[in-house]
Amino acid sequence: MSAAQTDFDTLATADKPQGYWRGVGRRFAKDKVAVAAACVAGGMILMAIFAPWIAPQDPFQGTMIRRLSPIGTEGYPLGADELGRDMLSRLIYGARLSLFMGVTPVLIAFVIGSAIGIAAGYAGGWVNSIIMRVLDVFYAFPSVLLAIAISGALGAGILNGLLSLTVVFIPPIARVAESVTTSVRKLEYIEAAVASGASAFTIVRVHVLGNVLGPIFVYATSLISVSMILAAGLSFLGLGVSPPNAEWGLMLNTLRNAIYVQPWLAALPGVMIFLTSISFNMLSDGLRSAMDIKQ
């Protein structure tokens, strides 16, 4: 191979455009706040997964002798709750249910809402109008009141809490999916696929999904923080997780009477909710900025 041909191949390789997702990853890595948020969120997830191995004590075993022990007590680095149970172990185990209640409804709503929104956006016309007007009914109620109403009607429990939160998040995700799909449906390559005789299912599967799932997923990620706060609120009101399970919202409820005795101890579950929700929120903002093609 000649030197000229080698130089040409080198230039061709250097000028070869990088993939879109590689560019997204590169821009995301440059965002220090988003990377830090991803590390915090990832740490919370790892803590929940490996809770049985890293928790220093049994989160359900307590002793009244250690009741409301302050932070820094020997053997209880973060103190003990109202029943003398180790707060550190309770917080570690609480990450499991708190993240489960925060992430699972969003994932289910992402699948259902995306399917509804994409179908409405691609179909257009009267089909779009009917679907979106039905979903508009849910916007008549604030998300907090709607979740409380559904959980109150179904009764307390983890499954009922998941169902109520899923119903709350389907309409906004479907609205975003419909908006993105409507804009993509008007592009020239979609019209070319329709003119070539491709079926609607093939067009959606091949041409539409790859362009709309990214923005929908980023928006769904931003709802995880809202979901965690709503789930904690339901548990605080007695409509979500029930005792003796460890869950941050439920821990806030059981420790509310100790706020005048051990205020820092009572605030620990709230701090965990804040850190986790704000990390997912910042992570979503970082993904949205990284996916902005204008950058």
PDB file of N, CA and C in Angstrom, residues 93-160:
ATOM      1  N   TYR A  93     -31.500  -0.351  54.527  1.00  0.00           N
ATOM      2  CA  TYR A  93     -32.579  -1.209  54.042  1.00  0.00           C
ATOM      3  C   TYR A  93     -33.729  -0.381  53.469  1.00  0.00           C
ATOM      4  N   GLY A  94     -33.914   0.823  53.997  1.00  0.00           N
ATOM      5  CA  GLY A  94     -34.990   1.674  53.492  1.00  0.00           C
ATOM      6  C   GLY A  94     -34.787   2.078  52.044  1.00  0.00           C
ATOM      7  N   ALA A  95     -33.527   2.088  51.599  1.00  0.00           N
ATOM      8  CA  ALA A  95     -33.260   2.417  50.198  1.00  0.00           C
ATOM      9  C   ALA A  95     -33.918   1.423  49.262  1.00  0.00           C
ATOM     10  N   ARG A  96     -34.080   0.189  49.699  1.00  0.00           N
ATOM     11  CA  ARG A  96     -34.679  -0.832  48.834  1.00  0.00           C
ATOM     12  C   ARG A  96     -36.127  -0.486  48.471  1.00  0.00           C
ATOM     13  N   LEU A  97     -36.952  -0.307  49.482  1.00  0.00           N
ATOM     14  CA  LEU A  97     -38.356  -0.014  49.213  1.00  0.00           C
ATOM     15  C   LEU A  97     -38.539   1.386  48.639  1.00  0.00           C
ATOM     16  N   SER A  98     -37.748   2.339  49.092  1.00  0.00           N
ATOM     17  CA  SER A  98     -37.890   3.707  48.600  1.00  0.00           C
ATOM     18  C   SER A  98     -37.558   3.791  47.118  1.00  0.00           C
ATOM     19  N   LEU A  99     -36.458   3.163  46.696  1.00  0.00           N
ATOM     20  CA  LEU A  99     -36.111   3.155  45.278  1.00  0.00           C
ATOM     21  C   LEU A  99     -37.088   2.312  44.477  1.00  0.00           C
ATOM     22  N   PHE A 100     -37.518   1.200  45.056  1.00  0.00           N
ATOM     23  CA  PHE A 100     -38.492   0.357  44.359  1.00  0.00           C
ATOM     24  C   PHE A 100     -39.792   1.108  44.122  1.00  0.00           C
ATOM     25  N   MET A 101     -40.270   1.809  45.149  1.00  0.00           N
ATOM     26  CA  MET A 101     -41.506   2.579  45.013  1.00  0.00           C
ATOM     27  C   MET A 101     -41.327   3.795  44.115  1.00  0.00           C
ATOM     28  N   GLY A 102     -40.087   4.263  43.976  1.00  0.00           N
ATOM     29  CA  GLY A 102     -39.856   5.428  43.141  1.00  0.00           C
ATOM     30  C   GLY A 102     -39.614   5.092  41.687  1.00  0.00           C
ATOM     31  N   VAL A 103     -38.906   3.990  41.416  1.00  0.00           N
ATOM     32  CA  VAL A 103     -38.509   3.652  40.052  1.00  0.00           C
ATOM     33  C   VAL A 103     -39.557   2.797  39.339  1.00  0.00           C
ATOM     34  N   THR A 104     -40.130   1.813  40.034  1.00  0.00           N
ATOM     35  CA  THR A 104     -41.046   0.869  39.382  1.00  0.00           C
ATOM     36  C   THR A 104     -42.259   1.544  38.751  1.00  0.00           C
ATOM     37  N   PRO A 105     -42.970   2.448  39.433  1.00  0.00           N
ATOM     38  CA  PRO A 105     -44.117   3.094  38.764  1.00  0.00           C
ATOM     39  C   PRO A 105     -43.715   3.867  37.520  1.00  0.00           C
ATOM     40  N   VAL A 106     -42.544   4.498  37.550  1.00  0.00           N
ATOM     41  CA  VAL A 106     -42.095   5.264  36.391  1.00  0.00           C
ATOM     42  C   VAL A 106     -41.790   4.333  35.220  1.00  0.00           C
ATOM     43  N   LEU A 107     -41.148   3.191  35.497  1.00  0.00           N
ATOM     44  CA  LEU A 107     -40.849   2.238  34.428  1.00  0.00           C
ATOM     45  C   LEU A 107     -42.123   1.687  33.799  1.00  0.00           C
ATOM     46  N   ILE A 108     -43.086   1.314  34.632  1.00  0.00           N
ATOM     47  CA  ILE A 108     -44.348   0.787  34.100  1.00  0.00           C
ATOM     48  C   ILE A 108     -45.078   1.871  33.315  1.00  0.00           C
ATOM     49  N   ALA A 109     -45.115   3.079  33.875  1.00  0.00           N
ATOM     50  CA  ALA A 109     -45.776   4.187  33.176  1.00  0.00           C
ATOM     51  C   ALA A 109     -45.043   4.544  31.890  1.00  0.00           C
ATOM     52  N   PHE A 110     -43.708   4.374  31.876  1.00  0.00           N
ATOM     53  CA  PHE A 110     -42.926   4.640  30.663  1.00  0.00           C
ATOM     54  C   PHE A 110     -43.352   3.714  29.537  1.00  0.00           C
ATOM     55  N   VAL A 111     -43.522   2.432  29.848  1.00  0.00           N
ATOM     56  CA  VAL A 111     -43.929   1.469  28.822  1.00  0.00           C
ATOM     57  C   VAL A 111     -45.353   1.750  28.340  1.00  0.00           C
ATOM     58  N   ILE A 112     -46.277   1.887  29.282  1.00  0.00           N
ATOM     59  CA  ILE A 112     -47.684   2.081  28.911  1.00  0.00           C
ATOM     60  C   ILE A 112     -47.896   3.454  28.284  1.00  0.00           C
ATOM     61  N   GLY A 113     -47.357   4.492  28.929  1.00  0.00           N
ATOM     62  CA  GLY A 113     -47.544   5.843  28.411  1.00  0.00           C
ATOM     63  C   GLY A 113     -46.899   6.039  27.055  1.00  0.00           C
ATOM     64  N   SER A 114     -45.721   5.449  26.846  1.00  0.00           N
ATOM     65  CA  SER A 114     -45.064   5.567  25.540  1.00  0.00           C
ATOM     66  C   SER A 114     -45.898   4.904  24.454  1.00  0.00           C
ATOM     67  N   ALA A 115     -46.423   3.722  24.748  1.00  0.00           N
ATOM     68  CA  ALA A 115     -47.250   3.022  23.757  1.00  0.00           C
ATOM     69  C   ALA A 115     -48.499   3.841  23.408  1.00  0.00           C
ATOM     70  N   ILE A 116     -49.137   4.403  24.425  1.00  0.00           N
ATOM     71  CA  ILE A 116     -50.343   5.200  24.170  1.00  0.00           C
ATOM     72  C   ILE A 116     -49.996   6.466  23.396  1.00  0.00           C
ATOM     73  N   GLY A 117     -48.966   7.166  23.823  1.00  0.00           N
ATOM     74  CA  GLY A 117     -48.595   8.417  23.177  1.00  0.00           C
ATOM     75  C   GLY A 117     -48.110   8.222  21.751  1.00  0.00           C
ATOM     76  N   ILE A 118     -47.304   7.198  21.513  1.00  0.00           N
ATOM     77  CA  ILE A 118     -46.815   6.946  20.156  1.00  0.00           C
ATOM     78  C   ILE A 118     -47.962   6.567  19.233  1.00  0.00           C
ATOM     79  N   ALA A 119     -48.885   5.736  19.731  1.00  0.00           N
ATOM     80  CA  ALA A 119     -50.038   5.364  18.920  1.00  0.00           C
ATOM     81  C   ALA A 119     -50.884   6.586  18.578  1.00  0.00           C
ATOM     82  N   ALA A 120     -51.105   7.442  19.574  1.00  0.00           N
ATOM     83  CA  ALA A 120     -51.905   8.644  19.330  1.00  0.00           C
ATOM     84  C   ALA A 120     -51.190   9.605  18.397  1.00  0.00           C
ATOM     85  N   GLY A 121     -49.898   9.791  18.588  1.00  0.00           N
ATOM     86  CA  GLY A 121     -49.150  10.725  17.754  1.00  0.00           C
ATOM     87  C   GLY A 121     -49.029  10.274  16.318  1.00  0.00           C
ATOM     88  N   TYR A 122     -48.830   8.966  16.108  1.00  0.00           N
ATOM     89  CA  TYR A 122     -48.686   8.489  14.740  1.00  0.00           C
ATOM     90  C   TYR A 122     -50.028   8.418  14.014  1.00  0.00           C
ATOM     91  N   ALA A 123     -51.084   8.016  14.754  1.00  0.00           N
ATOM     92  CA  ALA A 123     -52.400   7.910  14.117  1.00  0.00           C
ATOM     93  C   ALA A 123     -52.939   9.285  13.751  1.00  0.00           C
ATOM     94  N   GLY A 124     -52.817  10.245  14.662  1.00  0.00           N
ATOM     95  CA  GLY A 124     -53.332  11.590  14.397  1.00  0.00           C
ATOM     96  C   GLY A 124     -54.849  11.611  14.286  1.00  0.00           C
ATOM     97  N   GLY A 125     -55.377  12.724  13.826  1.00  0.00           N
ATOM     98  CA  GLY A 125     -56.817  12.839  13.568  1.00  0.00           C
ATOM     99  C   GLY A 125     -57.663  12.616  14.793  1.00  0.00           C
ATOM    100  N   TRP A 126     -58.809  11.964  14.560  1.00  0.00           N
ATOM    101  CA  TRP A 126     -59.773  11.768  15.643  1.00  0.00           C
ATOM    102  C   TRP A 126     -59.271  10.778  16.684  1.00  0.00           C
ATOM    103  N   VAL A 127     -58.413   9.833  16.274  1.00  0.00           N
ATOM    104  CA  VAL A 127     -57.848   8.891  17.242  1.00  0.00           C
ATOM    105  C   VAL A 127     -56.997   9.643  18.265  1.00  0.00           C
ATOM    106  N   ASN A 128     -56.178  10.546  17.766  1.00  0.00           N
ATOM    107  CA  ASN A 128     -55.354  11.356  18.653  1.00  0.00           C
ATOM    108  C   ASN A 128     -56.225  12.186  19.579  1.00  0.00           C
ATOM    109  N   SER A 129     -57.251  12.787  19.040  1.00  0.00           N
ATOM    110  CA  SER A 129     -58.115  13.660  19.849  1.00  0.00           C
ATOM    111  C   SER A 129     -58.795  12.895  20.970  1.00  0.00           C
ATOM    112  N   ILE A 130     -59.298  11.712  20.667  1.00  0.00           N
ATOM    113  CA  ILE A 130     -60.002  10.931  21.690  1.00  0.00           C
ATOM    114  C   ILE A 130     -59.045  10.502  22.798  1.00  0.00           C
ATOM    115  N   ILE A 131     -57.887   9.968  22.407  1.00  0.00           N
ATOM    116  CA  ILE A 131     -56.935   9.485  23.414  1.00  0.00           C
ATOM    117  C   ILE A 131     -56.453  10.619  24.301  1.00  0.00           C
ATOM    118  N   MET A 132     -56.077  11.738  23.688  1.00  0.00           N
ATOM    119  CA  MET A 132     -55.518  12.827  24.470  1.00  0.00           C
ATOM    120  C   MET A 132     -56.577  13.512  25.332  1.00  0.00           C
ATOM    121  N   ARG A 133     -57.836  13.572  24.857  1.00  0.00           N
ATOM    122  CA  ARG A 133     -58.873  14.184  25.688  1.00  0.00           C
ATOM    123  C   ARG A 133     -59.194  13.315  26.895  1.00  0.00           C
ATOM    124  N   VAL A 134     -59.116  11.996  26.726  1.00  0.00           N
ATOM    125  CA  VAL A 134     -59.320  11.109  27.878  1.00  0.00           C
ATOM    126  C   VAL A 134     -58.203  11.307  28.903  1.00  0.00           C
ATOM    127  N   LEU A 135     -56.974  11.429  28.428  1.00  0.00           N
ATOM    128  CA  LEU A 135     -55.853  11.642  29.344  1.00  0.00           C
ATOM    129  C   LEU A 135     -55.916  13.012  30.009  1.00  0.00           C
ATOM    130  N   ASP A 136     -56.513  13.984  29.331  1.00  0.00           N
ATOM    131  CA  ASP A 136     -56.636  15.322  29.916  1.00  0.00           C
ATOM    132  C   ASP A 136     -57.486  15.323  31.178  1.00  0.00           C
ATOM    133  N   VAL A 137     -58.354  14.327  31.315  1.00  0.00           N
ATOM    134  CA  VAL A 137     -59.199  14.248  32.508  1.00  0.00           C
ATOM    135  C   VAL A 137     -58.340  14.137  33.762  1.00  0.00           C
ATOM    136  N   PHE A 138     -57.213  13.408  33.662  1.00  0.00           N
ATOM    137  CA  PHE A 138     -56.350  13.213  34.833  1.00  0.00           C
ATOM    138  C   PHE A 138     -55.654  14.503  35.235  1.00  0.00           C
ATOM    139  N   TYR A 139     -55.544  15.455  34.298  1.00  0.00           N
ATOM    140  CA  TYR A 139     -54.893  16.717  34.626  1.00  0.00           C
ATOM    141  C   TYR A 139     -55.796  17.638  35.440  1.00  0.00           C
ATOM    142  N   ALA A 140     -57.053  17.244  35.614  1.00  0.00           N
ATOM    143  CA  ALA A 140     -57.956  18.051  36.434  1.00  0.00           C
ATOM    144  C   ALA A 140     -57.622  17.924  37.917  1.00  0.00           C
ATOM    145  N   PHE A 141     -56.815  16.920  38.265  1.00  0.00           N
ATOM    146  CA  PHE A 141     -56.468  16.690  39.672  1.00  0.00           C
ATOM    147  C   PHE A 141     -54.956  16.824  39.841  1.00  0.00           C
ATOM    148  N   PRO A 142     -54.507  17.504  40.880  1.00  0.00           N
ATOM    149  CA  PRO A 142     -53.064  17.512  41.175  1.00  0.00           C
ATOM    150  C   PRO A 142     -52.567  16.096  41.416  1.00  0.00           C
ATOM    151  N   SER A 143     -51.309  15.832  41.029  1.00  0.00           N
ATOM    152  CA  SER A 143     -50.784  14.468  41.117  1.00  0.00           C
ATOM    153  C   SER A 143     -50.803  13.939  42.545  1.00  0.00           C
ATOM    154  N   VAL A 144     -50.532  14.811  43.519  1.00  0.00           N
ATOM    155  CA  VAL A 144     -50.530  14.365  44.915  1.00  0.00           C
ATOM    156  C   VAL A 144     -51.922  13.919  45.341  1.00  0.00           C
ATOM    157  N   LEU A 145     -52.926  14.742  45.042  1.00  0.00           N
ATOM    158  CA  LEU A 145     -54.292  14.400  45.439  1.00  0.00           C
ATOM    159  C   LEU A 145     -54.796  13.175  44.698  1.00  0.00           C
ATOM    160  N   LEU A 146     -54.412  13.028  43.417  1.00  0.00           N
ATOM    161  CA  LEU A 146     -54.843  11.860  42.654  1.00  0.00           C
ATOM    162  C   LEU A 146     -54.239  10.589  43.234  1.00  0.00           C
ATOM    163  N   ALA A 147     -52.952  10.624  43.587  1.00  0.00           N
ATOM    164  CA  ALA A 147     -52.313   9.447  44.178  1.00  0.00           C
ATOM    165  C   ALA A 147     -52.941   9.106  45.524  1.00  0.00           C
ATOM    166  N   ILE A 148     -53.219  10.126  46.339  1.00  0.00           N
ATOM    167  CA  ILE A 148     -53.848   9.885  47.641  1.00  0.00           C
ATOM    168  C   ILE A 148     -55.249   9.316  47.468  1.00  0.00           C
ATOM    169  N   ALA A 149     -56.012   9.860  46.503  1.00  0.00           N
ATOM    170  CA  ALA A 149     -57.379   9.386  46.279  1.00  0.00           C
ATOM    171  C   ALA A 149     -57.398   7.932  45.834  1.00  0.00           C
ATOM    172  N   ILE A 150     -56.518   7.569  44.912  1.00  0.00           N
ATOM    173  CA  ILE A 150     -56.494   6.193  44.421  1.00  0.00           C
ATOM    174  C   ILE A 150     -56.034   5.240  45.519  1.00  0.00           C
ATOM    175  N   SER A 151     -54.970   5.620  46.243  1.00  0.00           N
ATOM    176  CA  SER A 151     -54.486   4.768  47.332  1.00  0.00           C
ATOM    177  C   SER A 151     -55.522   4.650  48.444  1.00  0.00           C
ATOM    178  N   GLY A 152     -56.209   5.748  48.738  1.00  0.00           N
ATOM    179  CA  GLY A 152     -57.244   5.700  49.761  1.00  0.00           C
ATOM    180  C   GLY A 152     -58.397   4.804  49.367  1.00  0.00           C
ATOM    181  N   ALA A 153     -58.745   4.798  48.076  1.00  0.00           N
ATOM    182  CA  ALA A 153     -59.842   3.953  47.604  1.00  0.00           C
ATOM    183  C   ALA A 153     -59.450   2.481  47.570  1.00  0.00           C
ATOM    184  N   LEU A 154     -58.199   2.203  47.222  1.00  0.00           N
ATOM    185  CA  LEU A 154     -57.741   0.821  47.110  1.00  0.00           C
ATOM    186  C   LEU A 154     -57.285   0.259  48.446  1.00  0.00           C
ATOM    187  N   GLY A 155     -56.846   1.121  49.332  1.00  0.00           N
ATOM    188  CA  GLY A 155     -56.335   0.680  50.617  1.00  0.00           C
ATOM    189  C   GLY A 155     -54.821   0.731  50.657  1.00  0.00           C
ATOM    190  N   ALA A 156     -54.271   0.709  51.870  1.00  0.00           N
ATOM    191  CA  ALA A 156     -52.825   0.789  52.041  1.00  0.00           C
ATOM    192  C   ALA A 156     -52.157  -0.484  51.550  1.00  0.00           C
ATOM    193  N   GLY A 157     -50.910  -0.347  51.168  1.00  0.00           N
ATOM    194  CA  GLY A 157     -50.149  -1.498  50.702  1.00  0.00           C
ATOM    195  C   GLY A 157     -49.191  -1.111  49.591  1.00  0.00           C
ATOM    196  N   ILE A 158     -48.170  -1.928  49.416  1.00  0.00           N
ATOM    197  CA  ILE A 158     -47.161  -1.628  48.409  1.00  0.00           C
ATOM    198  C   ILE A 158     -47.739  -1.707  47.012  1.00  0.00           C
ATOM    199  N   LEU A 159     -48.483  -2.760  46.717  1.00  0.00           N
ATOM    200  CA  LEU A 159     -49.039  -2.929  45.365  1.00  0.00           C
ATOM    201  C   LEU A 159     -50.019  -1.813  45.022  1.00  0.00           C
ATOM    202  N   ASN A 160     -50.884  -1.453  45.967  1.00  0.00           N
ATOM    203  CA  ASN A 160     -51.835  -0.373  45.712  1.00  0.00           C
ATOM    204  C   ASN A 160     -51.114   0.962  45.540  1.00  0.00           C
TER     205      ASN A 160
END
